[in-house]
XYZ file of C-alpha atoms in Angstrom:
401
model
C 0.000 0.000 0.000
C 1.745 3.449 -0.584
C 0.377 6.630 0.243
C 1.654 9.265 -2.211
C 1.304 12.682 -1.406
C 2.740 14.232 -4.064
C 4.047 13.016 -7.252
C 5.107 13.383 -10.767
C 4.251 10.971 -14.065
C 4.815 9.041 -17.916
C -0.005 15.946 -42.217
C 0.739 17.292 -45.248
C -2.263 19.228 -47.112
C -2.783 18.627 -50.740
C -0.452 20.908 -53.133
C -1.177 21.409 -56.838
C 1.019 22.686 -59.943
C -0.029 25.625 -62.169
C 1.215 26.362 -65.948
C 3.404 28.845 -66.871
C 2.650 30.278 -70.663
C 6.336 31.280 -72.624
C 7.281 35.122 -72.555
C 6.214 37.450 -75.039
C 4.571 41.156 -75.971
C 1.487 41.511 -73.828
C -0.960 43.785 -75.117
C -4.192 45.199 -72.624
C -7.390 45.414 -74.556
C -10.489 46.562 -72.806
C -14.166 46.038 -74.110
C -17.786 47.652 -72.991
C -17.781 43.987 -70.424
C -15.301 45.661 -68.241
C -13.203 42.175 -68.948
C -9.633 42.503 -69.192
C -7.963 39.918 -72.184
C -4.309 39.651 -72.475
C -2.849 38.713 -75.801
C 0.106 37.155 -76.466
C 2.232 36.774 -79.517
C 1.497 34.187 -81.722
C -1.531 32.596 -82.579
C -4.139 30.838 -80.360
C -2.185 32.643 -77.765
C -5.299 34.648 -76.261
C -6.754 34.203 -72.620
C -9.483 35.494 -71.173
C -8.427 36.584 -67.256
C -11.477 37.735 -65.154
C -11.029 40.570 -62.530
C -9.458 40.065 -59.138
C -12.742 40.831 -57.417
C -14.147 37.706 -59.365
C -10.539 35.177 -58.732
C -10.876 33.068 -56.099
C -8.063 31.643 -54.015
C -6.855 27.793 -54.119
C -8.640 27.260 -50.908
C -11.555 28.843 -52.016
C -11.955 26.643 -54.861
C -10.662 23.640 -53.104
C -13.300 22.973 -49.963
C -11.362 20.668 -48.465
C -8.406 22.747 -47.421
C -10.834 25.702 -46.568
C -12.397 22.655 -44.045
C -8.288 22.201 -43.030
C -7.769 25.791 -42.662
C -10.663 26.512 -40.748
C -10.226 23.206 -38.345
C -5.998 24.701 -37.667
C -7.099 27.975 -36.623
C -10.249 26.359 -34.645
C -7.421 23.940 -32.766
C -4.993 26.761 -32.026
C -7.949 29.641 -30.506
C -9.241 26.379 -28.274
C -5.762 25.943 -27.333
C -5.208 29.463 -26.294
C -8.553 29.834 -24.673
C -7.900 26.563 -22.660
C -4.779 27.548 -21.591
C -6.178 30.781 -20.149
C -8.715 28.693 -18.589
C -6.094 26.775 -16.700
C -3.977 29.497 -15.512
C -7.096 31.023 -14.215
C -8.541 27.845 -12.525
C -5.017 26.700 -10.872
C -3.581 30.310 -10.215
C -3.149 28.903 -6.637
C -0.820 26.102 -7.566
C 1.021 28.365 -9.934
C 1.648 31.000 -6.412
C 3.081 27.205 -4.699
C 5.143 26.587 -7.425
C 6.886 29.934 -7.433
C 7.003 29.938 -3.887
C 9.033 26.922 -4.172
C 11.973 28.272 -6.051
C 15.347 29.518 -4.032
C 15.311 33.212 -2.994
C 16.382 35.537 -5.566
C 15.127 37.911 -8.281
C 13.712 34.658 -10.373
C 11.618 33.602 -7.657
C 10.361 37.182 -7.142
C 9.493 37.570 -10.754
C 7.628 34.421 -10.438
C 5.586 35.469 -7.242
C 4.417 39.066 -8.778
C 3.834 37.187 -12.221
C 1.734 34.423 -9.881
C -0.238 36.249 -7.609
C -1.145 38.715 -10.476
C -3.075 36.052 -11.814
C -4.044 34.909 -8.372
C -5.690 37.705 -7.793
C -7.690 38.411 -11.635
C -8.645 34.395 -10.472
C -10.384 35.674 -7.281
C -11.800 38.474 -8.436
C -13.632 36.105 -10.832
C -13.808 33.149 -8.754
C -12.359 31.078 -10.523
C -9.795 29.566 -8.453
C -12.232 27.908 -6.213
C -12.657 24.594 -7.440
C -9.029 24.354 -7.265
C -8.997 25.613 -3.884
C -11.439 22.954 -3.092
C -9.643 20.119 -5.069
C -6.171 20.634 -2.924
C -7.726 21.099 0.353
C -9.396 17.859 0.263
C -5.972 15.939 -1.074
C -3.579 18.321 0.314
C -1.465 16.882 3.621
C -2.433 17.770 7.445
C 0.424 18.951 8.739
C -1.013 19.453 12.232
C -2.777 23.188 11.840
C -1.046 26.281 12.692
C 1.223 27.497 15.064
C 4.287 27.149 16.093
C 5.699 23.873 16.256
C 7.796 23.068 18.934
C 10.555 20.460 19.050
C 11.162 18.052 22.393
C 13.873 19.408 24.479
C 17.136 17.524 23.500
C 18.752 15.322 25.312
C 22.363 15.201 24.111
C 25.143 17.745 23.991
C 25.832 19.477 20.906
C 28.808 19.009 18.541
C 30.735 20.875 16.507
C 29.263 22.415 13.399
C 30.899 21.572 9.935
C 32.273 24.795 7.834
C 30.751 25.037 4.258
C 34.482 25.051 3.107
C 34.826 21.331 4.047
C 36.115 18.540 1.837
C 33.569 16.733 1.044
C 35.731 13.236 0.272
C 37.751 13.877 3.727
C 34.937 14.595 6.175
C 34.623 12.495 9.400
C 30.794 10.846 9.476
C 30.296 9.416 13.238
C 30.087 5.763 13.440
C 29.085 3.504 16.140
C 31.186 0.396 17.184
C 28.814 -1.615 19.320
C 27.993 -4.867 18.165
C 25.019 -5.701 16.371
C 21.767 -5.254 18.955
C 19.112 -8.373 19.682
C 16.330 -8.332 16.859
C 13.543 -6.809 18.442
C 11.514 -9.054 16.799
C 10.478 -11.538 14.711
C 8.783 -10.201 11.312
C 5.802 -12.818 9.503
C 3.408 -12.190 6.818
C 0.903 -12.348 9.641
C 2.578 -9.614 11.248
C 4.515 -7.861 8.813
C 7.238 -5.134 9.292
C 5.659 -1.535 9.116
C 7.314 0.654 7.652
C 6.983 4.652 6.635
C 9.671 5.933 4.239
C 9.371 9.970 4.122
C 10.758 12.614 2.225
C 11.465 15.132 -0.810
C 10.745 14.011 -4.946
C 14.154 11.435 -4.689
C 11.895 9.893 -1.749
C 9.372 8.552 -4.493
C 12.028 6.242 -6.397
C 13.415 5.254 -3.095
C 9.648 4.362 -2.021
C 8.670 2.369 -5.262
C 11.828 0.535 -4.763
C 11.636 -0.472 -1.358
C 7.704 -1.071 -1.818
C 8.820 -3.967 -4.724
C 11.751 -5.225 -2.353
C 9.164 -6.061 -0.019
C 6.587 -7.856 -1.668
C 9.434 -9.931 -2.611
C 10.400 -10.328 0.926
C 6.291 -11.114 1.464
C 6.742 -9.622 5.283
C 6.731 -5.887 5.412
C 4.109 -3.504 4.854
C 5.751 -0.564 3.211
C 4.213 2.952 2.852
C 5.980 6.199 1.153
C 4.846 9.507 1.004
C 6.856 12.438 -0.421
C 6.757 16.058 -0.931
C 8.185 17.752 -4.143
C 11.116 20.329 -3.708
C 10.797 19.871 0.305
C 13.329 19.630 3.024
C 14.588 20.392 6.407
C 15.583 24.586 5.305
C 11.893 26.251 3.793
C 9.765 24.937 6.504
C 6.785 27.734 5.078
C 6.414 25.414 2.344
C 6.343 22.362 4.243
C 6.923 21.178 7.296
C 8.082 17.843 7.610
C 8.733 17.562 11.506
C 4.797 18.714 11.931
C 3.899 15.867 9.436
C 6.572 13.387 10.700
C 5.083 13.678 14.041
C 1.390 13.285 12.827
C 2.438 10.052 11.180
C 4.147 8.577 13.713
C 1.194 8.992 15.841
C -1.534 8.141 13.941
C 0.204 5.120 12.218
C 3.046 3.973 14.677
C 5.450 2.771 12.086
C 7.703 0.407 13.327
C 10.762 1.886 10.865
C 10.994 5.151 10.207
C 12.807 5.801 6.544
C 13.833 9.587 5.633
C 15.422 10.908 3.070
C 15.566 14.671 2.189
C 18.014 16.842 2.434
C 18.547 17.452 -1.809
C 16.543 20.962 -2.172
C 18.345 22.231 1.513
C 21.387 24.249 -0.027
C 19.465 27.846 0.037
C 18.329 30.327 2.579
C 16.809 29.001 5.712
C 13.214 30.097 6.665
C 10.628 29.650 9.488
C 7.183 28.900 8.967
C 6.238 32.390 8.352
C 8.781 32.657 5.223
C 10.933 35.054 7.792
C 14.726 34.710 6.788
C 16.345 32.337 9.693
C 20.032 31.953 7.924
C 22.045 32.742 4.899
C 23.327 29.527 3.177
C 26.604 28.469 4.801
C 26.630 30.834 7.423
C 27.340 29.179 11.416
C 23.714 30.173 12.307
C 22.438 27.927 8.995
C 24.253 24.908 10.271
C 23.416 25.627 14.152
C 19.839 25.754 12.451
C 20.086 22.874 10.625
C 21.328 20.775 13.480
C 18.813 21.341 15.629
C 15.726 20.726 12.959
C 17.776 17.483 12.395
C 17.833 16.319 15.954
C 14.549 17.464 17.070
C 13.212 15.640 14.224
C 15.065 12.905 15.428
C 13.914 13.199 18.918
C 10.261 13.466 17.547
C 10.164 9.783 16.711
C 11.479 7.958 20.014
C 9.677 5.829 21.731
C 8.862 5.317 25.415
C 9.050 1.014 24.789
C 12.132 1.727 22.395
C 10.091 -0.552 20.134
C 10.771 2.394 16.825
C 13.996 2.545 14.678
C 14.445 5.956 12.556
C 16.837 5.560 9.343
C 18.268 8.699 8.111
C 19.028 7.786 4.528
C 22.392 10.309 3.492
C 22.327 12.013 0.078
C 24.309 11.127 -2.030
C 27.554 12.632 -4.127
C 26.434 15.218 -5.753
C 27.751 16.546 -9.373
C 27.856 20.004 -8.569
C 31.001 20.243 -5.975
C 29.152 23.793 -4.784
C 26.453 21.879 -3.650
C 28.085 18.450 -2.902
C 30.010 20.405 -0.437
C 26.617 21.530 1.688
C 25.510 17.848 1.106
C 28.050 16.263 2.699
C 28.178 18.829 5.121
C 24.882 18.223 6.164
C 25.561 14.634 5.966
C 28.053 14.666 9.112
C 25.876 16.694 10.978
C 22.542 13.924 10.008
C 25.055 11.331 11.010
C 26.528 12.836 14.243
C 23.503 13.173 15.690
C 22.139 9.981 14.619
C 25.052 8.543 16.771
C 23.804 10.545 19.843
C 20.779 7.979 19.370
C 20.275 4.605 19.590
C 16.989 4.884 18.049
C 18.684 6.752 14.790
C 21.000 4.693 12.311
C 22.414 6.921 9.510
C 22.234 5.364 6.119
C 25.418 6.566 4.198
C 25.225 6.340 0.266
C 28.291 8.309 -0.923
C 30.196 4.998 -1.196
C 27.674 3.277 -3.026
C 26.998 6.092 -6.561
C 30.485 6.635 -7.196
C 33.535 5.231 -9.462
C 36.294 3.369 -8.592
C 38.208 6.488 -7.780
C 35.033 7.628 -5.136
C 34.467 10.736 -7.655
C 30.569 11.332 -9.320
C 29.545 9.612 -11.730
C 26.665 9.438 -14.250
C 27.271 5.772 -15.042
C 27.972 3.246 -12.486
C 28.985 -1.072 -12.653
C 26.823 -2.692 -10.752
C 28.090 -5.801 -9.325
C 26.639 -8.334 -11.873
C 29.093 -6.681 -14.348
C 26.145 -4.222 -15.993
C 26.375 -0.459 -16.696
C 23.865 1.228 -16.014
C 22.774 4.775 -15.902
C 22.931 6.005 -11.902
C 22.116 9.048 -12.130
C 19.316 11.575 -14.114
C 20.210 14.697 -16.085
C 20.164 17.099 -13.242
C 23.134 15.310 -11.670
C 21.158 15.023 -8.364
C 17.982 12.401 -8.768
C 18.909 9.279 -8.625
C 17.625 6.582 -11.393
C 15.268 3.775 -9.742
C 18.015 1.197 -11.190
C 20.496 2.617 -8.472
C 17.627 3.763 -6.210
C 17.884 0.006 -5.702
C 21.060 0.238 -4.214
C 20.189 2.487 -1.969
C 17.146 0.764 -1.120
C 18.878 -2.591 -0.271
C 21.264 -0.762 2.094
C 18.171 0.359 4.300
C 16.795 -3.063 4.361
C 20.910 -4.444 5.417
C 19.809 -2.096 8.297
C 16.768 -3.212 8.857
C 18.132 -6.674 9.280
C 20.253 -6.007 11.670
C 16.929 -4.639 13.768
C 14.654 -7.338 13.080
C 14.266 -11.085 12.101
C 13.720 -11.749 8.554
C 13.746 -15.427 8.687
């Protein structure tokens, strides 16, 4: 079963030939009929040309085109007039959409351009069966408000500098050895599981979904939030939602992964401007969304795991750099945790040499293409990877059989 709450899915007209007569004196001769004839040199050269008022056109004389003609320009005004007719309807969605673009003078454009229409759609309303539409589907995230993390319960670390290399920095591991299984898992009582996050959540969902019918004793369910994250809480606020899920569904595995569309400007819920990217007051930010989050999803029977799934290398090294920045601080304060195992993936979509790549060998000796054209996604075949390195972790929490 998989909850989705947002996704993304996947003649030539008839031509004629006319006659050309040869060259020669033309001479204009007009009688009392008011018909112009045009005489040519020679004999049984004369033709009789009526008026231009009286000519008609090739698709005048040919009703078949005039049908073609007619049906083109029909298509291309109920094109138009549709269009209009959608901007109007979803002006709402297009003000979301613009809202979810990094700060800058793009994303301003966008807004005036938006709400412009937003507004004409009002006045009319016409906006309100969209309005309608995407409050009935939209997701709860627990009403307005602030929303207020628990109190934390470990010390805090050290905060990574933007500047750090992203192939030499230290992620915190644990040594222990592996814990009991808490329990058992049956297709009688199957593993429940909740996998969470931003667009690359939906691959990783699908995949893990298919891995466990195969397995025949999980119940998996996804749900994932185009161009969210930890950083623009006004647009959506995952902790609020994580912490509605976990306690209307009690998952027993808690799977999230987002983190992709968090190298911009951090803001509150009221769109007020927290951080600057990179800055110390970002990452001290950052940290403590990550471990309150974190905290959100303990349990008093410690009978819950959480799984923070790491992004992965990234092909822009600006960005890579925040990634894997964010990475250490996901995984240092998953090691404050027993309930919180952090999922690394660098090692696993990158070349012999660790560097990106587009193309990766997978063991079985195939190539395959890892990674999509915006050198961030990640294809479903290497999803898969990444997929079967959260269930090695689940193993290691539970009994397969």
């Amino acid at each position: 079963m998989s909850t989705v709450s947002q996704s993304s899915r996947r003649r030539r007209g008839a031509s004629g030939t006319r006659g050309t007569s040869q060259a020669g004196p033309r001479h204009e001769i007009e009688d009392s009929s008011d018909v112009t004839t045009t005489t040519a040199a020679g004999p049984d050269r004369d033709a009789v040309r009526p008026p231009a008022s009286a000519r008609e056109t090739i698709v005048e004389r040919s009703p078949q085109l005039k049908r073609r003609t007619m049906s083109a320009r029909s298509t291309v005004t109920g094109a138009i007039v549709a269009f209009v007719i959608f901007v109007l309807l979803a002006s709402g969605s297009l003000v979301e959409i613009a809202e979810q673009q990094p700060f800058g003078f793009r994303r301003d454009v966008s807004l005036v351009l938006a709400k412009s229409i937003d507004r004409v759609s009002n006045l009319l309303s016409l906006n309100r069966p969209n309005d309608w539409v995407q409050g009935m589907i939209e997701d709860d995230t627990g009403g307005d408000g602030e929303f207020v993390f628990p109190s934390p319960e470990t010390e805090e670390q050290a905060t990574p500098s933007e500047s750090a290399d992203p192939a030499t920095s230290e992620q915190a591991t644990t040594t222990t050895a592996p814990p009991e299984p808490i329990r058992q898992v049956t297709a009688a009582d199957p593993l429940r599981i909740w996998v969470v996050g931003d667009s690359a959540t939906e691959a990783l969902g699908v995949s893990m979904e298919q891995i466990g019918d195969e397995l025949g004793n999980v119940d998996v369910n996804y749900e994932f939030k185009l161009s969210s994250g930890w950083v623009r809480l006004d647009f959506f606020h995952w902790p609020r939602r994580i912490d509605q899920i976990a306690k209307e569904s009690d998952p027993e595995a808690m799977v999230l992964f987002a983190g992709g569309n968090d190298w911009q400007d951090m803001t509150d819920e009221d769109l007020n401007l927290v951080a600057a990217r990179g800055t110390q007051e970002w990452y001290d930010e950052y940290r403590r969304r990550i471990a309150g989050t974190m905290d959100l999803l303990k349990t008093e029977d410690d009978h819950r795991r959480v799984f923070w799934v790491g992004q992965p290398i990234m092909r822009n090294p600006d960005m890579d750099s925040i990634m894997a920045n964010v990475n250490q601080i996901a995984a240092e304060e998953a090691a404050k945790r027993p309930w919180v195992e952090f999922v690394d993936t660098r090692p696993l979509l990158v070349d012999a040499s660790g560097a990106y790549t587009d193309w990766l060998t997978l063991p079985d000796g195939s190539t395959v293409k890892c990674r999509q054209q915006d050198g961030v996604h990640v294809t479903l075949e290497c999803t898969d990877l990444i997929s079967m390195a959260v269930y090695d972790s689940l193993g290691i929490h539970w009994d397969f059989g």
